[in-house]
PDB file of C-alpha atoms in Angstrom:
ATOM      1  CA  MET A   1     127.845   4.232 110.517  1.00 49.00           C
ATOM      2  CA  ARG A   2     124.414   5.289 111.630  1.00 50.00           C
ATOM      3  CA  ILE A   3     122.304   5.986 108.450  1.00 49.00           C
ATOM      4  CA  ASP A   4     118.868   7.903 109.404  1.00 52.00           C
ATOM      5  CA  GLN A   5     115.581   6.059 107.929  1.00 55.00           C
ATOM      6  CA  PRO A   6     114.420   9.330 106.004  1.00 56.00           C
ATOM      7  CA  ASP A   7     117.942   9.738 104.224  1.00 58.00           C
ATOM      8  CA  ILE A   8     117.626   5.738 103.335  1.00 54.00           C
ATOM      9  CA  ARG A   9     113.573   6.189 101.824  1.00 59.00           C
ATOM     10  CA  ARG A  10     114.798   9.373 100.224  1.00 62.00           C
ATOM     11  CA  ASN A  11     117.455   7.195  98.158  1.00 56.00           C
ATOM     12  CA  ARG A  12     114.895   4.650  97.362  1.00 60.00           C
ATOM     13  CA  THR A  13     112.219   7.283  95.818  1.00 59.00           C
ATOM     14  CA  ARG A  14     115.432   8.431  93.849  1.00 62.00           C
ATOM     15  CA  LEU A  15     116.421   5.462  92.481  1.00 56.00           C
ATOM     16  CA  ALA A  16     113.061   4.177  91.674  1.00 54.00           C
ATOM     17  CA  ARG A  17     112.428   7.223  89.685  1.00 62.00           C
ATOM     18  CA  ALA A  18     115.677   7.193  87.995  1.00 54.00           C
ATOM     19  CA  CYS A  19     114.145   3.405  86.396  1.00 53.00           C
ATOM     20  CA  VAL A  20     110.822   4.887  85.473  1.00 50.00           C
ATOM     21  CA  LEU A  21     113.127   7.712  83.662  1.00 56.00           C
ATOM     22  CA  GLY A  22     115.448   5.207  81.925  1.00 55.00           C
ATOM     23  CA  SER A  23     112.220   3.306  80.591  1.00 56.00           C
ATOM     24  CA  ALA A  24     110.579   5.545  79.696  1.00 54.00           C
ATOM     25  CA  ALA A  25     114.107   6.872  77.679  1.00 53.00           C
ATOM     26  CA  ILE A  26     114.231   3.433  75.672  1.00 57.00           C
ATOM     27  CA  ALA A  27     110.394   3.008  74.904  1.00 53.00           C
ATOM     28  CA  LEU A  28     110.469   6.329  73.012  1.00 53.00           C
ATOM     29  CA  ALA A  29     114.212   5.896  71.161  1.00 52.00           C
ATOM     30  CA  LEU A  30     112.373   2.387  69.935  1.00 51.00           C
ATOM     31  CA  THR A  31     109.447   4.078  69.367  1.00 54.00           C
ATOM     32  CA  ALA A  32     111.002   6.695  66.468  1.00 50.00           C
ATOM     33  CA  THR A  33     112.945   3.734  65.017  1.00 51.00           C
ATOM     34  CA  GLY A  34     110.304   1.928  64.089  1.00 50.00           C
ATOM     35  CA  CYS A  35     110.301  -1.000  65.997  1.00 45.00           C
ATOM     36  CA  SER A  36     108.909  -2.496  68.783  1.00 47.00           C
ATOM     37  CA  PRO A  37     108.703  -5.250  71.183  1.00 44.00           C
ATOM     38  CA  ASP A  38     105.037  -6.196  69.852  1.00 48.00           C
ATOM     39  CA  GLU A  39     105.876  -6.469  66.516  1.00 44.00           C
ATOM     40  CA  ASN A  40     107.200  -9.349  64.928  1.00 45.00           C
ATOM     41  CA  SER A  41     110.658  -8.531  62.950  1.00 41.00           C
ATOM     42  CA  SER A  42     110.643 -11.323  60.743  1.00 44.00           C
ATOM     43  CA  ALA A  43     106.971 -10.005  59.016  1.00 43.00           C
ATOM     44  CA  THR A  44     108.937  -6.781  57.816  1.00 46.00           C
ATOM     45  CA  PRO A  45     110.794  -6.667  55.656  1.00 43.00           C
ATOM     46  CA  SER A  46     114.565  -5.382  55.724  1.00 47.00           C
ATOM     47  CA  PRO A  47     115.613  -1.786  54.159  1.00 46.00           C
ATOM     48  CA  SER A  48     118.716  -3.644  52.724  1.00 48.00           C
ATOM     49  CA  THR A  49     116.940  -6.379  50.505  1.00 50.00           C
ATOM     50  CA  PRO A  50     116.612  -5.449  47.452  1.00 50.00           C
ATOM     51  CA  VAL A  51     113.100  -6.285  45.605  1.00 46.00           C
ATOM     52  CA  VAL A  52     113.602  -7.772  42.364  1.00 47.00           C
ATOM     53  CA  VAL A  53     110.191  -7.400  39.637  1.00 44.00           C
ATOM     54  CA  THR A  54     109.879 -10.185  36.886  1.00 46.00           C
ATOM     55  CA  SER A  55     108.180  -9.450  33.796  1.00 44.00           C
ATOM     56  CA  THR A  56     107.933 -11.725  30.548  1.00 46.00           C
ATOM     57  CA  VAL A  57     107.476 -10.786  27.524  1.00 42.00           C
ATOM     58  CA  THR A  58     106.143 -12.824  24.338  1.00 46.00           C
ATOM     59  CA  GLU A  59     107.114 -12.321  21.231  1.00 47.00           C
ATOM     60  CA  SER A  60     104.175 -12.774  18.637  1.00 45.00           C
ATOM     61  CA  GLU A  61     104.861 -13.222  15.299  1.00 49.00           C
ATOM     62  CA  THR A  62     103.232 -10.765  12.996  1.00 47.00           C
ATOM     63  CA  ALA A  63     103.736  -9.961   9.313  1.00 48.00           C
ATOM     64  CA  PRO A  64     104.923  -6.705   8.436  1.00 50.00           C
ATOM     65  CA  GLY A  65     101.834  -3.867   8.162  1.00 50.00           C
ATOM     66  CA  THR A  66      99.340  -5.977   9.912  1.00 49.00           C
ATOM     67  CA  THR A  67      98.162  -5.691  13.308  1.00 49.00           C
ATOM     68  CA  ASP A  68      98.284  -8.622  15.948  1.00 51.00           C
ATOM     69  CA  PRO A  69      94.049  -9.581  16.786  1.00 46.00           C
ATOM     70  CA  THR A  70      95.905 -10.328  20.477  1.00 46.00           C
ATOM     71  CA  GLU A  71      96.431  -6.348  20.693  1.00 46.00           C
ATOM     72  CA  VAL A  72      94.120  -4.667  22.943  1.00 42.00           C
ATOM     73  CA  ASP A  73      93.689  -1.169  23.925  1.00 48.00           C
ATOM     74  CA  SER A  74      93.799  -0.875  27.611  1.00 44.00           C
ATOM     75  CA  ALA A  75      92.204   2.698  27.444  1.00 48.00           C
ATOM     76  CA  ALA A  76      88.746   1.341  26.002  1.00 49.00           C
ATOM     77  CA  PRO A  77      86.724  -0.355  28.233  1.00 52.00           C
ATOM     78  CA  VAL A  78      85.969  -4.263  26.283  1.00 49.00           C
ATOM     79  CA  ASN A  79      81.889  -5.525  27.456  1.00 57.00           C
ATOM     80  CA  PRO A  80      82.389  -8.926  27.402  1.00 55.00           C
ATOM     81  CA  GLY A  81      78.483  -9.276  25.944  1.00 59.00           C
ATOM     82  CA  THR A  82      78.526  -6.818  23.136  1.00 54.00           C
ATOM     83  CA  PRO A  83      79.904  -7.857  19.642  1.00 54.00           C
ATOM     84  CA  VAL A  84      82.993  -6.579  18.000  1.00 52.00           C
ATOM     85  CA  ASN A  85      82.496  -5.429  14.640  1.00 54.00           C
ATOM     86  CA  THR A  86      84.912  -5.736  12.214  1.00 50.00           C
ATOM     87  CA  VAL A  87      84.976  -3.473   9.414  1.00 46.00           C
ATOM     88  CA  THR A  88      87.629  -4.725   6.508  1.00 49.00           C
ATOM     89  CA  ALA A  89      88.963  -2.151   4.497  1.00 46.00           C
ATOM     90  CA  SER A  90      88.924  -3.191   0.238  1.00 47.00           C
ATOM     91  CA  ALA A  91      89.931  -1.713  -2.780  1.00 50.00           C
ATOM     92  CA  THR A  92      87.942   0.550  -5.028  1.00 52.00           C
ATOM     93  CA  PRO A  93      87.746  -1.766  -7.922  1.00 53.00           C
ATOM     94  CA  LYS A  94      89.848  -1.303 -10.895  1.00 58.00           C
ATOM     95  CA  ALA A  95      88.262   0.498 -14.229  1.00 59.00           C
ATOM     96  CA  PRO A  96      87.966  -1.984 -17.222  1.00 66.00           C
ATOM     97  CA  SER A  97      91.066  -1.000 -19.765  1.00 67.00           C
ATOM     98  CA  GLY A  98      91.944  -1.696 -23.147  1.00 84.00           C
ATOM     99  CA  ALA A  99      90.514  -5.002 -25.009  1.00 92.00           C
ATOM    100  CA  ASP A 100      88.441  -5.554 -21.646  1.00 95.00           C
ATOM    101  CA  ALA A 101      86.776  -2.360 -21.421  1.00 96.00           C
ATOM    102  CA  PHE A 102      84.728  -3.981 -24.654  1.00 97.00           C
ATOM    103  CA  THR A 103      84.148  -7.388 -24.177  1.00 97.00           C
ATOM    104  CA  GLY A 104      81.303  -8.465 -23.255  1.00 97.00           C
ATOM    105  CA  ALA A 105      76.744  -8.816 -24.624  1.00 98.00           C
ATOM    106  CA  TRP A 106      76.327  -5.354 -25.438  1.00 98.00           C
ATOM    107  CA  VAL A 107      73.257  -3.996 -26.623  1.00 97.00           C
ATOM    108  CA  GLY A 108      70.297  -1.373 -27.705  1.00 94.00           C
ATOM    109  CA  HIS A 109      66.928  -1.225 -28.739  1.00 91.00           C
ATOM    110  CA  THR A 110      66.118  -3.879 -31.186  1.00 91.00           C
ATOM    111  CA  ARG A 111      70.165  -4.716 -31.606  1.00 94.00           C
ATOM    112  CA  ASP A 112      72.865  -6.893 -29.656  1.00 96.00           C
ATOM    113  CA  MET A 113      76.210  -7.146 -30.438  1.00 98.00           C
ATOM    114  CA  ASN A 114      78.708  -9.876 -28.872  1.00 98.00           C
ATOM    115  CA  LEU A 115      82.525  -9.037 -28.515  1.00 98.00           C
ATOM    116  CA  ASN A 116      84.181 -11.980 -27.458  1.00 98.00           C
ATOM    117  CA  ALA A 117      87.667 -11.855 -25.657  1.00 96.00           C
ATOM    118  CA  ASP A 118      89.416 -14.456 -28.895  1.00 97.00           C
ATOM    119  CA  GLY A 119      88.400 -10.753 -30.834  1.00 97.00           C
ATOM    120  CA  THR A 120      85.648 -12.954 -32.952  1.00 98.00           C
ATOM    121  CA  GLY A 121      81.508 -11.348 -32.162  1.00 98.00           C
ATOM    122  CA  ASP A 122      78.796 -10.977 -34.047  1.00 98.00           C
ATOM    123  CA  MET A 123      76.067  -8.405 -34.148  1.00 97.00           C
ATOM    124  CA  SER A 124      72.598  -8.294 -34.782  1.00 96.00           C
ATOM    125  CA  VAL A 125      70.649  -5.150 -35.899  1.00 93.00           C
ATOM    126  CA  SER A 126      67.093  -5.268 -36.617  1.00 92.00           C
ATOM    127  CA  ILE A 127      64.230  -2.330 -37.837  1.00 88.00           C
ATOM    128  CA  GLY A 128      61.120  -2.856 -35.636  1.00 82.00           C
ATOM    129  CA  ALA A 129      60.066  -6.632 -35.095  1.00 82.00           C
ATOM    130  CA  ALA A 130      59.614  -7.646 -39.239  1.00 86.00           C
ATOM    131  CA  ASP A 131      63.080  -6.518 -41.009  1.00 92.00           C
ATOM    132  CA  GLY A 132      66.935  -6.871 -39.662  1.00 93.00           C
ATOM    133  CA  GLU A 133      69.766  -9.170 -40.236  1.00 95.00           C
ATOM    134  CA  LYS A 134      73.361 -10.711 -38.514  1.00 97.00           C
ATOM    135  CA  TRP A 135      76.479 -11.295 -39.064  1.00 97.00           C
ATOM    136  CA  ALA A 136      79.583 -12.204 -37.879  1.00 98.00           C
ATOM    137  CA  LEU A 137      82.501  -9.813 -36.977  1.00 98.00           C
ATOM    138  CA  THR A 138      86.575  -9.582 -35.802  1.00 98.00           C
ATOM    139  CA  TRP A 139      87.454  -7.056 -33.744  1.00 98.00           C
ATOM    140  CA  SER A 140      90.262  -5.116 -31.641  1.00 97.00           C
ATOM    141  CA  ALA A 141      90.899  -2.339 -29.163  1.00 96.00           C
ATOM    142  CA  ASP A 142      93.777   0.683 -28.737  1.00 92.00           C
ATOM    143  CA  SER A 143      93.898   3.557 -27.030  1.00 91.00           C
ATOM    144  CA  SER A 144      91.395   5.107 -29.718  1.00 91.00           C
ATOM    145  CA  GLY A 145      88.809   2.532 -28.824  1.00 96.00           C
ATOM    146  CA  ALA A 146      87.062  -0.626 -30.849  1.00 97.00           C
ATOM    147  CA  THR A 147      87.032  -1.555 -34.219  1.00 96.00           C
ATOM    148  CA  MET A 148      84.340  -3.975 -35.338  1.00 96.00           C
ATOM    149  CA  THR A 149      84.756  -5.366 -39.169  1.00 97.00           C
ATOM    150  CA  LEU A 150      81.911  -7.336 -40.451  1.00 97.00           C
ATOM    151  CA  GLY A 151      82.277 -10.770 -41.859  1.00 98.00           C
ATOM    152  CA  GLU A 152      79.722 -12.805 -42.993  1.00 97.00           C
ATOM    153  CA  GLN A 153      76.011 -12.499 -42.805  1.00 97.00           C
ATOM    154  CA  ILE A 154      75.032 -15.060 -40.236  1.00 97.00           C
ATOM    155  CA  SER A 155      70.984 -14.353 -40.921  1.00 96.00           C
ATOM    156  CA  LYS A 156      68.468 -12.364 -42.429  1.00 94.00           C
ATOM    157  CA  HIS A 157      64.418 -11.953 -41.581  1.00 91.00           C
ATOM    158  CA  GLY A 158      62.421  -9.442 -43.893  1.00 91.00           C
ATOM    159  CA  GLU A 159      63.805  -7.215 -45.956  1.00 90.00           C
ATOM    160  CA  GLY A 160      66.430  -6.653 -43.976  1.00 89.00           C
ATOM    161  CA  LEU A 161      68.268  -3.122 -43.310  1.00 86.00           C
ATOM    162  CA  GLY A 162      67.423  -2.690 -47.205  1.00 80.00           C
ATOM    163  CA  ASP A 163      70.579   0.681 -46.585  1.00 79.00           C
ATOM    164  CA  ASN A 164      73.353  -1.592 -47.368  1.00 81.00           C
ATOM    165  CA  SER A 165      74.668  -0.691 -43.781  1.00 85.00           C
ATOM    166  CA  MET A 166      75.955  -4.329 -42.877  1.00 91.00           C
ATOM    167  CA  HIS A 167      77.873  -6.234 -45.605  1.00 93.00           C
ATOM    168  CA  ALA A 168      80.583  -7.909 -45.765  1.00 95.00           C
ATOM    169  CA  GLY A 169      83.681  -6.069 -44.942  1.00 95.00           C
ATOM    170  CA  ALA A 170      82.255  -2.879 -43.497  1.00 93.00           C
ATOM    171  CA  VAL A 171      84.460  -1.186 -40.430  1.00 93.00           C
ATOM    172  CA  TYR A 172      82.539   0.714 -37.508  1.00 93.00           C
ATOM    173  CA  HIS A 173      84.433   2.020 -34.521  1.00 94.00           C
ATOM    174  CA  GLY A 174      83.325   2.549 -31.031  1.00 95.00           C
ATOM    175  CA  VAL A 175      84.558   4.630 -28.251  1.00 96.00           C
ATOM    176  CA  LEU A 176      83.576   4.893 -24.211  1.00 97.00           C
ATOM    177  CA  VAL A 177      81.531   7.668 -23.191  1.00 96.00           C
ATOM    178  CA  LYS A 178      79.577   8.796 -20.486  1.00 96.00           C
ATOM    179  CA  ASP A 179      75.493  10.024 -20.730  1.00 96.00           C
ATOM    180  CA  SER A 180      74.517  12.861 -17.858  1.00 94.00           C
ATOM    181  CA  GLN A 181      74.214   9.961 -14.784  1.00 94.00           C
ATOM    182  CA  ALA A 182      78.084   9.210 -15.378  1.00 96.00           C
ATOM    183  CA  VAL A 183      77.506   5.951 -17.067  1.00 96.00           C
ATOM    184  CA  THR A 184      79.315   4.118 -19.717  1.00 97.00           C
ATOM    185  CA  TYR A 185      77.977   2.886 -22.578  1.00 97.00           C
ATOM    186  CA  MET A 186      79.645   2.934 -26.157  1.00 97.00           C
ATOM    187  CA  GLN A 187      79.126   5.473 -29.560  1.00 95.00           C
ATOM    188  CA  MET A 188      79.901   3.412 -32.372  1.00 94.00           C
ATOM    189  CA  ALA A 189      79.997   5.614 -35.512  1.00 88.00           C
ATOM    190  CA  GLY A 190      80.273   4.744 -39.868  1.00 82.00           C
ATOM    191  CA  PHE A 191      76.755   2.253 -39.228  1.00 80.00           C
ATOM    192  CA  THR A 192      74.985   4.113 -41.954  1.00 69.00           C
ATOM    193  CA  ALA A 193      76.685   5.513 -45.589  1.00 60.00           C
ATOM    194  CA  ALA A 194      74.985   8.971 -43.775  1.00 60.00           C
ATOM    195  CA  GLY A 195      77.730   8.191 -41.104  1.00 66.00           C
ATOM    196  CA  HIS A 196      75.331   7.852 -37.966  1.00 76.00           C
ATOM    197  CA  SER A 197      75.794   6.644 -34.712  1.00 86.00           C
ATOM    198  CA  LEU A 198      74.750   3.903 -33.115  1.00 91.00           C
ATOM    199  CA  PRO A 199      74.555   3.898 -28.951  1.00 95.00           C
ATOM    200  CA  TRP A 200      75.362   0.403 -27.030  1.00 97.00           C
ATOM    201  CA  CYS A 201      75.611  -0.608 -23.395  1.00 98.00           C
ATOM    202  CA  ASN A 202      77.490  -3.099 -21.748  1.00 97.00           C
ATOM    203  CA  GLN A 203      74.995  -3.865 -18.882  1.00 95.00           C
ATOM    204  CA  ASP A 204      77.150  -6.153 -17.003  1.00 95.00           C
ATOM    205  CA  LYS A 205      79.839  -4.059 -16.749  1.00 95.00           C
ATOM    206  CA  TYR A 206      78.861  -0.415 -16.967  1.00 96.00           C
ATOM    207  CA  GLY A 207      75.137  -0.695 -16.641  1.00 96.00           C
ATOM    208  CA  TYR A 208      72.190   0.528 -18.386  1.00 95.00           C
ATOM    209  CA  SER A 209      71.839   4.136 -19.641  1.00 95.00           C
ATOM    210  CA  ARG A 210      68.989   6.423 -21.729  1.00 93.00           C
ATOM    211  CA  GLU A 211      70.977   6.979 -24.452  1.00 94.00           C
ATOM    212  CA  CYS A 212      71.036   3.054 -25.539  1.00 94.00           C
ATOM    213  CA  GLY A 213      67.146   3.680 -25.906  1.00 88.00           C
ATOM    214  CA  ALA A 214      64.207   1.398 -24.308  1.00 71.00           C
TER     215      ALA A 214
END
């Protein structure tokens, strides 16, 4: 059988075109599926391989009601060069009560008195610099105030007080009050026969009030 040369050339051309189109289709399919003959398949993890993320949590033994010092607010930037100010909360001091509200050294103009925690004490009152008396005393306190009772005379200078306002068995009653500046002082009644009162200040506990004199 005789085949013409032009027919042979046409058949070869058709075969070459078919090979080119087939190669192009295979390359297009590989590109669409994310595969490339130039890529290293071992560098890309398989979609079916699960990724496990492991986190470690360390439990801090922090006492209830306190804050773990290692906890840091991630929202607030920390400058390593900036000093950290620590604020310590302090409770408001409780006001003295009962006998404790009266113990200590009390003073006033030309007078002083010591009320000891064991219920003993002494009182010294002068008129000016020349005359005055000092007596031992016992005392107690309750919800109404403090009661001081004179015992024996310790000393006397000059004429003393001269009005018998200080004598054995004399009883005085003191209460705590506040002046216009809110300073606490003790007002002691019954000091004289006329019922005069004397103001006393405890500088260590309450500060000094103008009511106690210069």
